Structures are given as structure tokens and as C-alpha cells.
Amino acid sequence: FALFVKLPQFQRGGVGVSQARAHQPEAPARKLRDRRELDRFSQIGSLPELHLQDPNNVIRFIADYFTPRLPKEDRKVVIDLDLQVVADIPLNRELFGWVLENLIKNALDAMDRKDGRITITSRATGRLGQDVRIDVEDNGRGIPTQHQRDVFLPGWTSKKRGWGLGLALARRIVEQYHGGKIWLDYSRLGEGTGFSILLRDPSALDRNRSGAA
């Protein structure tokens, strides 16, 4: 599918929204976030560089980013990590981090209870433990059964606002760019939802074969 990036909207009189916001105190932080998003989206459509690294480091980084921003007043949401020792995997840190961000944001949007919890786990899998499975689970309101098969379709969204491209783009990043797999593992109304990611390192099998020879 084609990715369309929303352009800045401008107010009447020629004053852009971004210009008006530039005078707000949080403008520097917003500019940093905007620059990071531009860096990520600039890689879509081209072949991103993958570097061998520990997926747990990316998970921790994203969790640390969200933790101080989680709701704490009218409702409380926590992120729990259960990360096992896993193999290094060829990753594009920026793009894979965006996938995790998207899954966490979706979990937050689905949270309708005062004691929200998002759990991210990682574990080794595969014949030689060379692959990595990552699960992102929440205890939110869940997805109706009739919509579960559509969650990765471009344009599908359960939100009042949004383009419905988040999960579709996440699948593209995981499966086309990283050679992995992402799927909806389960979703139960009133109980929560779990998404799973499988990351593979095709060269790991070759390295193990050559080492055993």
C-alpha cells in the first residue's frame, strides 16, 4: 500500500499551526519528536539499514520513553517488562521502535479501566533459539470478534480519529523490511488484547552450521 504523510495544515491569514505552536513551552520537545518521525518515515519506501543488535535494548528504550508519560491521575497505567536473554537480530532501531510505539499507543487507547497494564515479554524461540518472539499485551477493552481479521488492513481503525495506517505500516516494517511476522495473538472483550512479533536472523543458522563443521 502507499503511505501518505499528512502535511501541516495552515490557518487563514497564512499563519501555520506549527508556527503558532512554536511559541508554546513544549515546542522544542515537539520539534524533536517531529524530527524523529521524519527520520523514520524517510526510510519507508527505501531499503532500511539493519544492524545486528539486542531487541531487548529497543524494548527498554521505548518503555522508558513512555513510562513518565503514562496516565497517573484519573486512571493508572503501568508497563511491565519480562525480557529473557535472546539472540541479537538484524534490526532497524528507528523503524522497529516505531512498531513498538504503535502497539503501546493502541493499548493505551483501548484502556478503559483504572488499573491498566501493558506487558511486554521477549523470549528465544526456533530450533536453535536463534529467533525472538515479542508479545505486547494489555488488559483493555478488547477487539470485537468480527473486526479481528481486519486490524492490519489499511484504513481500518476503531478510533474516532486516525487514518487506520498504524498496524498496516507495522506489518510492513516487520514482515517486508525485517523478514519477521506480526499477528493478533488473541483479543477478548473486557479482558484485553495481545499482539505477537517474531523476529528472525536467517544468517544465524548458517553461522551455527559453519561453527559445527
PDB file of C-alpha atoms in Angstrom, residues 85-176:
ATOM      1  CA  VAL A  85      18.076 -13.326  27.174  1.00  0.00           C
ATOM      2  CA  VAL A  86      17.666 -13.513  23.403  1.00  0.00           C
ATOM      3  CA  ALA A  87      19.889 -13.564  20.343  1.00  0.00           C
ATOM      4  CA  ASP A  88      20.938 -10.423  18.527  1.00  0.00           C
ATOM      5  CA  ILE A  89      18.731  -9.796  15.489  1.00  0.00           C
ATOM      6  CA  PRO A  90      19.266  -7.593  12.403  1.00  0.00           C
ATOM      7  CA  LEU A  91      17.111  -4.557  13.173  1.00  0.00           C
ATOM      8  CA  ASN A  92      16.484  -1.020  12.091  1.00  0.00           C
ATOM      9  CA  ARG A  93      16.218   0.574  15.511  1.00  0.00           C
ATOM     10  CA  GLU A  94      14.108   3.553  14.412  1.00  0.00           C
ATOM     11  CA  LEU A  95      11.531   1.576  12.464  1.00  0.00           C
ATOM     12  CA  PHE A  96      11.237  -1.281  14.928  1.00  0.00           C
ATOM     13  CA  GLY A  97      10.926   1.219  17.752  1.00  0.00           C
ATOM     14  CA  TRP A  98       8.035   2.823  15.885  1.00  0.00           C
ATOM     15  CA  VAL A  99       6.281  -0.573  15.702  1.00  0.00           C
ATOM     16  CA  LEU A 100       6.518  -0.945  19.469  1.00  0.00           C
ATOM     17  CA  GLU A 101       5.330   2.632  19.982  1.00  0.00           C
ATOM     18  CA  ASN A 102       2.304   1.979  17.804  1.00  0.00           C
ATOM     19  CA  LEU A 103       1.355  -1.159  19.721  1.00  0.00           C
ATOM     20  CA  ILE A 104       1.714   0.647  23.057  1.00  0.00           C
ATOM     21  CA  LYS A 105      -0.333   3.623  21.865  1.00  0.00           C
ATOM     22  CA  ASN A 106      -3.068   1.285  20.663  1.00  0.00           C
ATOM     23  CA  ALA A 107      -3.050  -0.444  24.046  1.00  0.00           C
ATOM     24  CA  LEU A 108      -3.366   2.905  25.812  1.00  0.00           C
ATOM     25  CA  ASP A 109      -6.273   3.913  23.576  1.00  0.00           C
ATOM     26  CA  ALA A 110      -8.021   0.628  24.415  1.00  0.00           C
ATOM     27  CA  MET A 111      -7.600   1.100  28.170  1.00  0.00           C
ATOM     28  CA  ASP A 112     -10.940   1.783  29.836  1.00  0.00           C
ATOM     29  CA  ARG A 113     -10.162   0.738  33.398  1.00  0.00           C
ATOM     30  CA  LYS A 114      -8.419   2.488  36.269  1.00  0.00           C
ATOM     31  CA  ASP A 115      -5.771  -0.188  36.716  1.00  0.00           C
ATOM     32  CA  GLY A 116      -4.384  -0.507  33.206  1.00  0.00           C
ATOM     33  CA  ARG A 117      -1.455  -2.773  32.485  1.00  0.00           C
ATOM     34  CA  ILE A 118       0.678  -3.282  29.385  1.00  0.00           C
ATOM     35  CA  THR A 119       3.026  -6.263  29.467  1.00  0.00           C
ATOM     36  CA  ILE A 120       5.881  -6.729  27.017  1.00  0.00           C
ATOM     37  CA  THR A 121       7.695 -10.045  27.012  1.00  0.00           C
ATOM     38  CA  SER A 122      10.521 -11.452  24.934  1.00  0.00           C
ATOM     39  CA  ARG A 123      11.838 -14.978  24.667  1.00  0.00           C
ATOM     40  CA  ALA A 124      14.068 -17.073  22.457  1.00  0.00           C
ATOM     41  CA  THR A 125      12.391 -19.458  20.041  1.00  0.00           C
ATOM     42  CA  GLY A 126      13.279 -21.509  16.972  1.00  0.00           C
ATOM     43  CA  ARG A 127      15.181 -24.796  16.721  1.00  0.00           C
ATOM     44  CA  LEU A 128      18.410 -23.271  17.970  1.00  0.00           C
ATOM     45  CA  GLY A 129      16.967 -20.359  19.905  1.00  0.00           C
ATOM     46  CA  GLN A 130      18.075 -18.037  17.135  1.00  0.00           C
ATOM     47  CA  ASP A 131      14.671 -16.364  16.719  1.00  0.00           C
ATOM     48  CA  VAL A 132      12.949 -13.920  19.061  1.00  0.00           C
ATOM     49  CA  ARG A 133       9.267 -13.714  19.973  1.00  0.00           C
ATOM     50  CA  ILE A 134       7.935 -10.486  21.457  1.00  0.00           C
ATOM     51  CA  ASP A 135       4.439 -10.202  22.948  1.00  0.00           C
ATOM     52  CA  VAL A 136       2.683  -6.917  23.714  1.00  0.00           C
ATOM     53  CA  GLU A 137      -0.410  -7.500  25.848  1.00  0.00           C
ATOM     54  CA  ASP A 138      -2.897  -5.222  27.568  1.00  0.00           C
ATOM     55  CA  ASN A 139      -5.924  -5.562  29.807  1.00  0.00           C
ATOM     56  CA  GLY A 140      -8.034  -3.116  27.821  1.00  0.00           C
ATOM     57  CA  ARG A 141     -11.493  -3.467  26.335  1.00  0.00           C
ATOM     58  CA  GLY A 142     -10.524  -5.888  23.547  1.00  0.00           C
ATOM     59  CA  ILE A 143     -11.468  -6.048  19.861  1.00  0.00           C
ATOM     60  CA  PRO A 144     -14.838  -7.444  18.729  1.00  0.00           C
ATOM     61  CA  THR A 145     -14.505 -10.840  17.046  1.00  0.00           C
ATOM     62  CA  GLN A 146     -15.957  -9.603  13.745  1.00  0.00           C
ATOM     63  CA  HIS A 147     -13.186  -6.976  13.435  1.00  0.00           C
ATOM     64  CA  GLN A 148     -10.177  -9.037  14.453  1.00  0.00           C
ATOM     65  CA  ARG A 149      -9.344 -10.224  10.943  1.00  0.00           C
ATOM     66  CA  ASP A 150      -9.316  -6.634   9.685  1.00  0.00           C
ATOM     67  CA  VAL A 151      -6.933  -4.966  12.137  1.00  0.00           C
ATOM     68  CA  PHE A 152      -3.972  -4.973   9.722  1.00  0.00           C
ATOM     69  CA  LEU A 153      -5.951  -3.662   6.751  1.00  0.00           C
ATOM     70  CA  PRO A 154      -5.025  -0.110   5.672  1.00  0.00           C
ATOM     71  CA  GLY A 155      -7.810   2.241   6.686  1.00  0.00           C
ATOM     72  CA  TRP A 156      -9.262   0.094   9.473  1.00  0.00           C
ATOM     73  CA  THR A 157      -9.445   1.788  12.853  1.00  0.00           C
ATOM     74  CA  SER A 158     -11.577   1.629  15.965  1.00  0.00           C
ATOM     75  CA  LYS A 159     -10.724   5.214  16.859  1.00  0.00           C
ATOM     76  CA  LYS A 160     -12.844   8.284  16.177  1.00  0.00           C
ATOM     77  CA  ARG A 161      -9.787   9.957  14.719  1.00  0.00           C
ATOM     78  CA  GLY A 162      -6.956   8.453  12.743  1.00  0.00           C
ATOM     79  CA  TRP A 163      -6.165   7.075   9.329  1.00  0.00           C
ATOM     80  CA  GLY A 164      -6.003   3.427  10.270  1.00  0.00           C
ATOM     81  CA  LEU A 165      -2.475   3.015   8.907  1.00  0.00           C
ATOM     82  CA  GLY A 166      -0.634   2.179  12.127  1.00  0.00           C
ATOM     83  CA  LEU A 167      -0.941  -1.606  12.192  1.00  0.00           C
ATOM     84  CA  ALA A 168      -0.754  -1.875   8.409  1.00  0.00           C
ATOM     85  CA  LEU A 169       2.536   0.011   8.476  1.00  0.00           C
ATOM     86  CA  ALA A 170       3.738  -2.039  11.451  1.00  0.00           C
ATOM     87  CA  ARG A 171       3.158  -5.218   9.449  1.00  0.00           C
ATOM     88  CA  ARG A 172       5.066  -3.796   6.508  1.00  0.00           C
ATOM     89  CA  ILE A 173       8.012  -2.855   8.716  1.00  0.00           C
ATOM     90  CA  VAL A 174       8.155  -6.216  10.481  1.00  0.00           C
ATOM     91  CA  GLU A 175       7.451  -8.520   7.556  1.00  0.00           C
ATOM     92  CA  GLN A 176       8.826  -6.763   4.471  1.00  0.00           C
TER      93      GLN A 176
END
